[in-house]
Coordinates of C-alpha atoms in Angstrom, one line a residue:
Chain A
M3 CA -68.3 121.6 -31.8
S4 CA -70.3 124.3 -30.2
T5 CA -69.7 125.4 -26.6
I6 CA -72.1 123.8 -24.3
A7 CA -72.8 123.9 -20.6
F8 CA -73.7 120.3 -19.8
P9 CA -73.9 119.6 -16.1
S10 CA -71.2 117.5 -14.6
P11 CA -72.1 114.0 -13.4
S12 CA -73.1 113.5 -9.8
E13 CA -70.2 112.9 -7.5
P14 CA -69.7 109.1 -7.1
Q15 CA -70.2 107.9 -3.5
A16 CA -66.8 107.1 -2.1
Q17 CA -66.1 103.4 -2.5
S18 CA -64.2 101.8 0.4
S19 CA -61.9 100.1 -2.1
G20 CA -61.7 103.1 -4.5
H21 CA -63.1 100.9 -7.2
I22 CA -66.3 101.7 -9.1
I23 CA -66.7 98.2 -10.5
T24 CA -65.2 95.0 -9.2
F25 CA -65.5 91.5 -10.8
D26 CA -64.1 88.7 -8.7
D27 CA -63.7 85.2 -10.2
V28 CA -67.0 85.5 -12.2
H29 CA -68.2 82.4 -14.0
L30 CA -71.2 82.2 -16.4
A31 CA -72.4 79.5 -18.7
F32 CA -75.3 79.5 -21.1
E33 CA -76.4 75.8 -21.0
E34 CA -73.3 73.9 -22.2
N35 CA -71.4 77.0 -23.4
E36 CA -69.1 78.4 -20.6
V37 CA -68.8 82.1 -21.6
L38 CA -66.9 83.5 -18.7
R39 CA -64.3 81.4 -16.8
G40 CA -63.2 83.3 -13.8
I41 CA -63.2 87.0 -14.8
S42 CA -61.6 89.3 -12.3
F43 CA -60.9 93.0 -12.7
H44 CA -61.4 96.5 -11.2
L45 CA -62.6 99.7 -12.7
R46 CA -61.2 102.7 -10.9
Q47 CA -62.9 106.1 -10.5
A48 CA -62.7 108.3 -13.6
E49 CA -61.1 105.5 -15.6
T50 CA -62.3 104.2 -19.0
K51 CA -61.5 100.5 -19.4
I52 CA -61.7 99.2 -23.0
L53 CA -62.8 95.6 -23.3
L54 CA -61.3 93.9 -26.3
G55 CA -61.7 90.3 -27.7
I56 CA -63.1 88.4 -30.6
A57 CA -66.8 88.1 -31.2
G58 CA -68.5 85.8 -28.7
S59 CA -65.7 86.2 -26.1
G60 CA -68.1 87.5 -23.5
K61 CA -67.4 91.2 -23.6
S62 CA -71.1 92.3 -23.8
T63 CA -72.0 89.7 -21.2
I64 CA -69.6 91.5 -18.8
L65 CA -71.5 94.7 -19.3
K66 CA -74.9 93.0 -18.7
L67 CA -73.6 91.3 -15.6
A68 CA -72.3 94.7 -14.3
L69 CA -75.8 96.1 -14.7
G70 CA -77.5 93.0 -13.2
L71 CA -79.3 92.2 -16.4
L72 CA -77.7 88.7 -16.1
K73 CA -76.7 86.8 -13.0
P74 CA -73.3 85.0 -12.7
D75 CA -73.2 81.3 -11.9
S76 CA -70.5 82.0 -9.4
G77 CA -68.2 84.9 -8.3
R78 CA -68.8 88.3 -7.0
I79 CA -69.7 91.6 -8.8
E80 CA -69.6 94.9 -7.0
V81 CA -70.9 98.1 -8.6
L82 CA -70.8 101.5 -6.8
G83 CA -70.2 99.7 -3.6
E84 CA -73.2 97.4 -3.9
E85 CA -73.0 93.7 -4.6
V86 CA -75.2 93.2 -7.7
S87 CA -74.5 89.4 -8.1
S88 CA -76.9 88.6 -5.3
M89 CA -79.2 91.6 -5.4
P90 CA -82.9 90.9 -6.1
E91 CA -84.2 92.5 -9.3
A92 CA -86.5 94.9 -7.4
E93 CA -83.5 96.4 -5.6
L94 CA -81.4 96.6 -8.8
F95 CA -83.7 99.2 -10.4
A96 CA -82.5 101.8 -7.9
L97 CA -78.8 101.0 -8.6
R98 CA -79.4 101.0 -12.4
R99 CA -80.5 104.6 -12.2
R100 CA -77.0 105.5 -11.2
V101 CA -75.5 103.7 -14.2
G102 CA -75.8 104.6 -17.9
M103 CA -75.7 102.1 -20.7
V104 CA -75.4 102.5 -24.4
F105 CA -76.5 99.3 -26.1
Q106 CA -74.9 97.7 -29.2
E107 CA -77.8 98.5 -31.5
S108 CA -78.8 101.6 -29.5
A109 CA -82.0 99.9 -28.2
L110 CA -84.0 103.1 -28.5
F111 CA -87.8 102.8 -27.9
D112 CA -89.0 102.8 -31.5
S113 CA -92.5 104.0 -30.7
L114 CA -91.2 107.1 -28.8
T115 CA -89.7 110.3 -30.2
V116 CA -86.1 111.2 -29.6
E117 CA -87.3 113.6 -26.9
D118 CA -89.3 110.9 -25.2
N119 CA -86.5 108.5 -25.5
V120 CA -83.9 110.8 -24.0
S121 CA -86.3 112.0 -21.3
Y122 CA -87.5 108.5 -20.4
R123 CA -85.5 108.3 -17.1
L124 CA -86.5 111.8 -16.0
R125 CA -90.2 111.2 -16.6
E126 CA -90.0 108.0 -14.6
E127 CA -88.5 110.0 -11.8
Q128 CA -91.3 112.5 -12.2
V129 CA -89.1 115.5 -12.8
P130 CA -91.1 118.7 -13.7
P131 CA -91.9 118.9 -17.5
D132 CA -90.0 122.3 -17.9
E133 CA -86.9 120.9 -16.3
I134 CA -87.2 117.7 -18.4
H135 CA -87.3 119.7 -21.7
E136 CA -84.3 121.8 -20.7
R137 CA -82.2 118.8 -19.7
V138 CA -83.2 116.9 -22.9
V139 CA -82.1 119.8 -25.0
E140 CA -78.8 120.0 -23.1
A141 CA -78.2 116.3 -23.5
L142 CA -79.0 116.4 -27.2
R143 CA -76.8 119.5 -27.7
F144 CA -74.0 117.5 -26.1
V145 CA -74.3 115.0 -28.9
E146 CA -75.2 117.7 -31.5
L147 CA -78.6 116.4 -32.2
E148 CA -80.9 119.1 -30.6
H149 CA -82.7 119.5 -33.9
T150 CA -84.0 115.9 -33.8
L151 CA -86.3 116.3 -30.8
K152 CA -89.5 115.4 -32.6
K153 CA -88.1 112.7 -34.8
F154 CA -88.6 108.9 -34.3
P155 CA -85.6 106.6 -34.2
S156 CA -86.6 105.1 -37.5
E157 CA -86.0 108.5 -39.1
L158 CA -82.4 108.7 -37.9
S159 CA -79.2 107.2 -39.3
G160 CA -77.3 104.5 -37.4
G161 CA -74.8 107.0 -36.1
M162 CA -77.5 109.5 -35.0
R163 CA -79.3 106.7 -33.1
R164 CA -76.1 105.8 -31.3
R165 CA -75.6 109.5 -30.3
V166 CA -79.2 109.6 -29.1
A167 CA -78.5 106.5 -27.0
I168 CA -75.5 108.3 -25.5
A169 CA -77.7 111.3 -24.7
R170 CA -80.3 109.0 -23.1
A171 CA -77.5 107.3 -21.0
I172 CA -76.0 110.6 -19.7
I173 CA -79.3 112.5 -19.1
N174 CA -79.3 111.9 -15.3
K175 CA -75.6 112.3 -14.9
P176 CA -74.7 108.7 -14.1
E177 CA -71.7 107.8 -12.0
V178 CA -70.6 105.1 -14.4
L179 CA -71.2 104.5 -18.1
L180 CA -71.2 101.2 -20.0
Y181 CA -70.7 101.4 -23.8
D182 CA -71.5 98.2 -25.8
S183 CA -69.7 98.6 -29.2
P184 CA -70.8 102.2 -29.6
T185 CA -69.0 102.5 -32.9
G186 CA -69.9 99.1 -34.3
G187 CA -71.2 99.2 -37.9
L188 CA -70.5 102.9 -38.3
D189 CA -68.4 104.7 -40.9
P190 CA -65.0 106.1 -39.7
I191 CA -66.1 109.7 -39.5
T192 CA -69.2 109.0 -37.4
S193 CA -67.1 106.6 -35.2
T194 CA -64.6 109.3 -34.5
R195 CA -67.4 111.6 -33.6
I196 CA -68.7 109.1 -31.1
I197 CA -65.3 108.4 -29.7
E198 CA -64.8 112.2 -29.2
L199 CA -68.1 112.2 -27.2
I200 CA -66.8 109.4 -25.0
I201 CA -63.5 111.1 -24.5
K202 CA -65.3 114.3 -23.6
Q203 CA -67.4 112.5 -21.1
R204 CA -64.2 110.9 -19.6
D205 CA -62.0 114.0 -19.5
V206 CA -64.5 116.8 -18.8
Y207 CA -67.0 115.0 -16.5
K208 CA -64.7 112.3 -15.2
T209 CA -67.3 109.6 -15.6
S210 CA -65.9 106.1 -15.1
A211 CA -66.7 103.8 -18.0
L212 CA -66.4 100.3 -19.4
M213 CA -66.4 100.2 -23.2
V214 CA -66.6 97.2 -25.4
T215 CA -65.3 97.6 -28.9
H216 CA -64.1 95.5 -31.9
R217 CA -62.4 98.5 -33.5
L218 CA -58.8 98.7 -32.3
Q219 CA -58.4 102.1 -34.0
D220 CA -61.1 103.6 -31.9
A221 CA -59.6 102.0 -28.7
F222 CA -56.2 103.5 -29.4
T223 CA -57.7 106.9 -30.4
L224 CA -59.5 106.9 -27.0
A225 CA -56.3 106.1 -25.2
S226 CA -54.1 108.5 -27.1
S227 CA -56.3 111.5 -27.1
Y228 CA -57.7 114.0 -24.7
F229 CA -60.5 116.5 -24.8
D230 CA -59.4 120.1 -24.8
T231 CA -62.0 122.3 -23.2
K232 CA -60.5 125.5 -24.6
T233 CA -60.9 124.5 -28.2
N234 CA -63.8 122.2 -27.4
Q235 CA -62.3 119.3 -29.4
M236 CA -60.4 116.1 -29.2
L237 CA -56.7 116.4 -29.6
P238 CA -53.9 113.8 -29.7
R239 CA -51.9 113.4 -26.5
K240 CA -48.3 114.7 -27.0
A241 CA -45.5 112.2 -26.4
S242 CA -44.1 114.5 -23.7
D243 CA -47.4 114.6 -21.9
T244 CA -46.9 112.8 -18.6
S245 CA -50.3 113.5 -17.0
E246 CA -52.3 110.5 -15.8
V247 CA -53.8 108.4 -18.5
H248 CA -57.4 107.6 -17.7
S249 CA -57.8 104.7 -20.2
S250 CA -56.8 101.1 -19.9
F251 CA -57.2 97.9 -21.9
M252 CA -58.5 94.5 -21.1
L253 CA -58.3 91.6 -23.5
I254 CA -60.5 88.6 -23.1
R255 CA -59.8 85.2 -24.6
D256 CA -61.8 82.0 -24.0
G257 CA -63.7 83.6 -21.1
K258 CA -60.6 84.7 -19.3
V259 CA -58.7 88.0 -18.9
I260 CA -55.4 87.6 -20.7
F261 CA -54.3 91.2 -20.4
D262 CA -55.3 94.2 -18.2
G263 CA -53.1 97.3 -18.5
S264 CA -52.3 100.5 -20.3
A265 CA -51.8 101.1 -24.0
P266 CA -48.0 101.1 -23.9
E267 CA -48.1 97.8 -21.9
L268 CA -50.4 96.3 -24.5
G269 CA -48.1 97.4 -27.3
Q270 CA -45.0 96.0 -25.6
S271 CA -46.7 92.6 -24.8
K272 CA -44.7 89.6 -25.9
D273 CA -47.7 87.3 -25.9
E274 CA -48.2 85.8 -29.4
Y275 CA -52.0 86.0 -29.3
I276 CA -52.0 89.6 -28.1
R277 CA -49.4 90.6 -30.8
E278 CA -51.5 89.0 -33.5
F279 CA -54.7 90.6 -32.1
I280 CA -53.3 94.2 -32.1
S281 CA -51.4 93.8 -35.4
Chain B
M2 CA -84.0 71.4 -35.8
E3 CA -83.0 70.4 -32.3
F4 CA -84.4 67.2 -30.9
L5 CA -85.1 67.0 -27.2
S6 CA -85.2 64.0 -24.9
P7 CA -88.5 63.3 -23.0
L8 CA -86.9 64.5 -19.8
Q9 CA -85.8 67.8 -21.4
I10 CA -89.3 68.3 -22.8
V11 CA -90.8 67.9 -19.4
K12 CA -88.2 70.2 -17.9
V13 CA -88.8 72.9 -20.5
N14 CA -92.6 72.7 -20.0
V15 CA -92.4 72.8 -16.2
L16 CA -90.0 75.8 -16.4
A17 CA -92.4 77.5 -18.8
V18 CA -95.3 77.0 -16.4
Q19 CA -93.2 78.3 -13.5
D20 CA -92.1 81.4 -15.4
Y21 CA -95.7 82.0 -16.5
S22 CA -96.9 81.7 -12.9
V23 CA -94.2 84.1 -11.6
L24 CA -95.1 86.7 -14.3
A25 CA -98.8 86.4 -13.7
G26 CA -98.2 86.7 -9.9
R27 CA -96.0 89.8 -10.3
A28 CA -98.5 91.4 -12.7
L29 CA -101.2 91.0 -10.0
K30 CA -98.9 92.2 -7.2
N31 CA -97.9 95.3 -9.2
I32 CA -101.5 96.5 -9.2
F33 CA -101.0 97.4 -5.5
R34 CA -97.5 98.8 -5.9
K35 CA -96.2 102.2 -7.1
P36 CA -95.5 103.5 -9.7
R37 CA -98.8 103.0 -11.4
Y38 CA -98.8 103.6 -15.1
I39 CA -102.3 105.1 -15.5
A40 CA -101.6 106.6 -19.0
D41 CA -100.3 103.3 -20.3
T42 CA -103.3 101.5 -18.8
L43 CA -105.8 103.9 -20.5
Q44 CA -103.9 103.6 -23.8
Q45 CA -104.1 99.8 -23.6
A46 CA -107.8 100.0 -22.7
D47 CA -108.5 102.1 -25.8
L48 CA -106.5 99.6 -27.9
I49 CA -108.1 96.5 -26.5
G50 CA -111.6 97.8 -25.7
V51 CA -112.4 100.3 -28.4
G52 CA -110.2 98.6 -31.0
S53 CA -111.9 95.3 -30.5
L54 CA -115.5 96.7 -30.5
P55 CA -116.2 96.3 -34.3
I56 CA -115.2 92.6 -34.4
V57 CA -117.0 91.8 -31.1
V58 CA -120.2 93.5 -32.3
L59 CA -120.1 91.7 -35.6
T60 CA -119.3 88.3 -34.0
G61 CA -122.0 88.8 -31.3
F62 CA -124.7 89.8 -33.8
F63 CA -124.3 87.0 -36.2
T64 CA -123.8 84.4 -33.4
G65 CA -127.1 85.4 -31.9
A66 CA -128.7 85.4 -35.4
V67 CA -127.5 82.0 -36.4
L68 CA -128.4 80.6 -33.0
A69 CA -132.0 81.7 -33.5
L70 CA -132.0 80.3 -37.0
Q71 CA -130.5 76.9 -36.0
S72 CA -132.6 76.4 -32.8
S73 CA -135.8 77.3 -34.7
A74 CA -135.4 74.2 -36.9
T75 CA -135.5 72.0 -33.8
L76 CA -138.0 74.0 -31.7
V77 CA -140.5 74.1 -34.5
K78 CA -140.7 70.2 -34.5
F79 CA -141.8 70.4 -30.8
G80 CA -144.1 73.3 -31.4
S81 CA -142.0 75.5 -29.1
L82 CA -140.8 78.1 -31.5
S83 CA -141.7 80.7 -28.9
L84 CA -138.8 79.5 -26.7
T85 CA -136.3 80.9 -29.2
G86 CA -135.7 84.0 -27.1
Q87 CA -135.0 81.9 -24.0
L88 CA -132.6 79.7 -25.9
V89 CA -130.7 82.5 -27.5
S90 CA -130.5 84.4 -24.2
L91 CA -129.2 81.5 -22.1
S92 CA -126.7 80.4 -24.8
M93 CA -125.3 83.9 -25.3
V94 CA -125.1 85.0 -21.7
R95 CA -123.8 81.8 -20.2
E96 CA -121.5 80.6 -22.9
L97 CA -121.2 82.0 -26.4
G98 CA -120.9 85.7 -25.4
P99 CA -118.0 85.3 -23.0
V100 CA -116.2 82.6 -25.0
L101 CA -116.5 84.0 -28.5
T102 CA -115.7 87.5 -27.4
S103 CA -112.6 86.2 -25.5
L104 CA -111.5 84.1 -28.5
M105 CA -111.8 87.2 -30.8
V106 CA -109.9 89.4 -28.4
A107 CA -107.3 86.6 -27.9
G108 CA -106.8 86.4 -31.7
R109 CA -106.5 90.2 -31.9
N110 CA -104.7 91.2 -28.7
A111 CA -102.8 88.2 -27.4
S112 CA -101.0 88.2 -30.8
G113 CA -100.6 92.0 -30.6
M114 CA -99.1 91.8 -27.1
A115 CA -96.8 88.9 -28.0
S116 CA -95.5 90.6 -31.2
E117 CA -95.0 94.0 -29.6
L118 CA -93.2 92.7 -26.5
G119 CA -91.4 90.1 -28.6
S120 CA -90.1 92.8 -31.0
M121 CA -89.0 94.9 -28.0
K122 CA -87.2 91.8 -26.5
V123 CA -85.2 91.0 -29.6
T124 CA -84.2 94.6 -30.2
E125 CA -83.0 94.8 -26.5
Q126 CA -85.6 97.5 -25.7
I127 CA -86.7 95.4 -22.7
D128 CA -83.1 95.2 -21.5
A129 CA -82.9 99.0 -22.1
M130 CA -86.0 99.5 -20.0
R131 CA -84.5 97.5 -17.2
A132 CA -81.2 99.3 -17.6
L133 CA -83.1 102.6 -17.2
G134 CA -84.4 101.5 -13.9
T135 CA -88.0 100.5 -15.0
D136 CA -89.6 97.2 -14.1
P137 CA -91.0 95.9 -17.5
T138 CA -93.7 93.9 -15.6
K139 CA -95.0 97.2 -14.1
K140 CA -94.7 99.3 -17.2
L141 CA -95.7 96.7 -19.8
V142 CA -97.5 93.7 -18.3
T143 CA -99.7 95.1 -15.5
P144 CA -101.4 97.9 -17.7
R145 CA -102.2 95.2 -20.3
V146 CA -103.6 92.8 -17.6
V147 CA -105.8 95.5 -16.0
S148 CA -107.1 96.8 -19.4
S149 CA -107.8 93.3 -20.7
V150 CA -109.8 92.3 -17.6
V151 CA -111.8 95.5 -17.4
M152 CA -112.5 95.9 -21.2
L153 CA -113.3 92.2 -21.8
F154 CA -115.9 92.4 -19.1
F155 CA -117.7 95.3 -20.9
L156 CA -117.1 93.8 -24.4
T157 CA -118.8 90.6 -23.2
V158 CA -121.8 92.6 -21.9
I159 CA -122.0 94.4 -25.3
S160 CA -121.6 91.1 -27.2
D161 CA -124.5 89.5 -25.2
L162 CA -126.7 92.5 -25.9
V163 CA -125.9 92.6 -29.6
G164 CA -126.2 88.8 -29.8
L165 CA -129.7 89.0 -28.4
T166 CA -130.5 91.7 -31.0
G167 CA -129.3 89.4 -33.7
G168 CA -131.6 86.7 -32.5
W169 CA -134.4 89.2 -32.3
V170 CA -133.9 90.3 -35.9
V171 CA -134.1 86.6 -37.1
S172 CA -137.0 85.8 -34.8
V173 CA -139.1 88.7 -35.8
F174 CA -138.3 89.2 -39.4
M175 CA -137.6 85.6 -40.5
L176 CA -139.4 83.4 -38.1
G177 CA -142.4 85.7 -37.6
L178 CA -142.2 85.7 -33.8
D179 CA -143.7 88.5 -31.7
S180 CA -141.1 91.1 -30.6
Y181 CA -142.5 91.4 -27.0
Q182 CA -142.6 87.6 -26.7
Y183 CA -138.9 87.3 -27.7
W184 CA -137.6 89.9 -25.3
N185 CA -139.9 88.7 -22.5
Q186 CA -138.6 85.1 -22.9
S187 CA -135.0 86.3 -23.1
Y188 CA -135.3 88.3 -19.9
Q189 CA -137.6 86.1 -17.8
Y190 CA -135.6 82.9 -18.0
L191 CA -132.3 84.5 -17.1
E192 CA -131.3 83.6 -13.6
A193 CA -128.6 84.9 -11.2
Q194 CA -126.5 81.8 -12.0
D195 CA -126.5 82.6 -15.7
V196 CA -125.5 86.2 -15.2
T197 CA -122.9 85.4 -12.6
M198 CA -121.4 82.7 -14.9
G199 CA -121.4 85.1 -17.9
L200 CA -119.7 87.9 -16.0
I201 CA -117.1 85.9 -14.1
K202 CA -115.8 84.3 -17.3
P203 CA -114.6 87.4 -19.1
V204 CA -112.7 88.5 -16.0
I205 CA -110.8 85.2 -15.9
F206 CA -110.4 85.1 -19.7
G207 CA -109.1 88.6 -19.9
F208 CA -106.4 87.7 -17.4
I209 CA -105.5 84.6 -19.4
I210 CA -105.3 86.5 -22.7
S211 CA -103.1 89.3 -21.4
T212 CA -100.7 87.2 -19.2
V213 CA -100.3 84.6 -22.0
G214 CA -99.7 87.3 -24.6
C215 CA -97.2 89.1 -22.4
Y216 CA -95.5 85.8 -21.3
Y217 CA -94.8 84.7 -24.9
G218 CA -93.7 88.2 -25.9
L219 CA -91.2 88.5 -23.0
A220 CA -90.0 84.9 -23.6
T221 CA -89.2 85.6 -27.3
K222 CA -85.9 84.4 -28.6
G223 CA -84.4 84.3 -32.1
G224 CA -85.0 87.5 -34.0
T225 CA -88.0 88.1 -36.2
Q226 CA -88.6 84.4 -36.7
G227 CA -88.9 84.1 -32.9
V228 CA -91.4 87.0 -32.8
G229 CA -93.6 85.2 -35.4
R230 CA -93.3 82.0 -33.4
S231 CA -94.3 83.7 -30.1
T232 CA -97.3 85.4 -31.7
T233 CA -98.6 82.1 -33.0
Q234 CA -98.0 80.3 -29.7
A235 CA -99.7 83.1 -27.7
V236 CA -102.9 82.9 -29.8
V237 CA -103.0 79.1 -29.7
A238 CA -102.2 78.8 -25.9
A239 CA -104.6 81.6 -25.0
S240 CA -107.5 80.1 -27.1
V241 CA -106.9 76.5 -25.8
L242 CA -106.6 77.8 -22.2
I243 CA -109.9 79.8 -22.5
L244 CA -111.8 76.7 -23.7
V245 CA -110.3 74.5 -21.0
V246 CA -110.8 77.0 -18.2
D247 CA -114.4 77.6 -19.5
F248 CA -115.3 74.1 -18.6
F249 CA -114.0 74.3 -15.1
V250 CA -115.5 77.7 -14.4
T251 CA -118.9 76.5 -15.7
R252 CA -118.7 73.4 -13.4
L253 CA -117.6 75.6 -10.4
V254 CA -120.4 78.2 -10.8
M255 CA -123.0 75.4 -11.3
S256 CA -121.7 73.8 -8.1
W257 CA -122.1 77.1 -6.2
F258 CA -125.7 77.4 -7.3
G259 CA -126.4 73.7 -6.7
S260 CA -127.3 73.0 -10.3
A261 CA -124.4 70.7 -11.0
V262 CA -125.2 67.1 -12.0

């Protein structure tokens, strides 16, 4: 990877609890189907929490709730010190500008070019055009796609679209990032590339993140690697490395959290379902 | 296919009316709130106004022409063929101009809005817009509402004029009427009530077309099949609403001018 000078994310405002995101006994049902049954967890500052679970277990729903795109039936959700569960839509727009989200299928605006997609937030904030262009190029350089400025999303591969979505999410230096299956449906090489970008965002810019994934391999790579700024690449964490691990795992089953802890704790779990899930 | 009980059907429809009313209300309120998406509004005005011009001109011309042709058959029996201009003018300005133009624009643009917003909805682009801190009703709905209302007003004026020209072509070249007599009759018998009615209607119909199109687009569920369903529903609902509201607006304006029966 080339050396880049991407600006660090804006400093998160100090949360009284030290938590960036808090879910407290959150319930949500779609008609008869109860998706979440009392979800509670915390996301700490500079931590990346990996959400695991089978398809339909409510992982993506948790991300949408954190962003206020959905409202819980009951329970409390706090993001960056503000309670989003009871916040009106008009007030949520300001909070959402401090959060970046990468959607499962990228959700790029198909009628806009890559440049316009990535710069969308900046144009909404009426940033001067020169500064917009500079920041777009920087963000695209971060995902190694600075040559795609004038292309439309339909002209890009699935992996490139996902990387553009990451560039769009980080353009205004969000305080927290939400990744919804960022490697879903991609080949192993592209997946590793995207995981490397997520690790870089975690280790270099210390951005807190929630990441949904189906791919255990990606999750363990994320937990067992670090980004080396000297060589500008992802390297495996040595067994002797005792520095703080910034990744944790959360496993959801039947709308409930059945595990919330570190990678070694997950590996040592005696729970039959967890053992089967990670095997 | 899922079967619903009568109670569920009532609930679903009441909820739909509620959601539509909320969306229409927010679209109106947004006109007075920042940010205003001027570029999006102009782009939509071009798409709706300039884009619909050919079909509106063609529809208006042939409606006026056929109106002159049909009415001449009856008028000639009473020896009043000279009233053709008056008949074409009143019919076009009061009724056919606004209604037919609106139905054409509904067919073209309510479907376009529903399919565009519906596609954005099913590919999570609407959610992405919200996630990026933009209110989709401000960015997508209000520009379409403003453009539809303004452009339909002017399209109706054009349609009326072209319709009268169609009637003139038939009257002069097929029925052998005097050109001056036709235009004089067309103009002299138009009253304030006719013009008011003819210009209020496109404003209301423009609002109906855009809000119905956007509502069905934003309410889309179920992938590409859902987009197709929304598109059809938008055109049907907008067309039916136009015809129903047309009756009530006509009655209301007639009451204002004291000409109601």
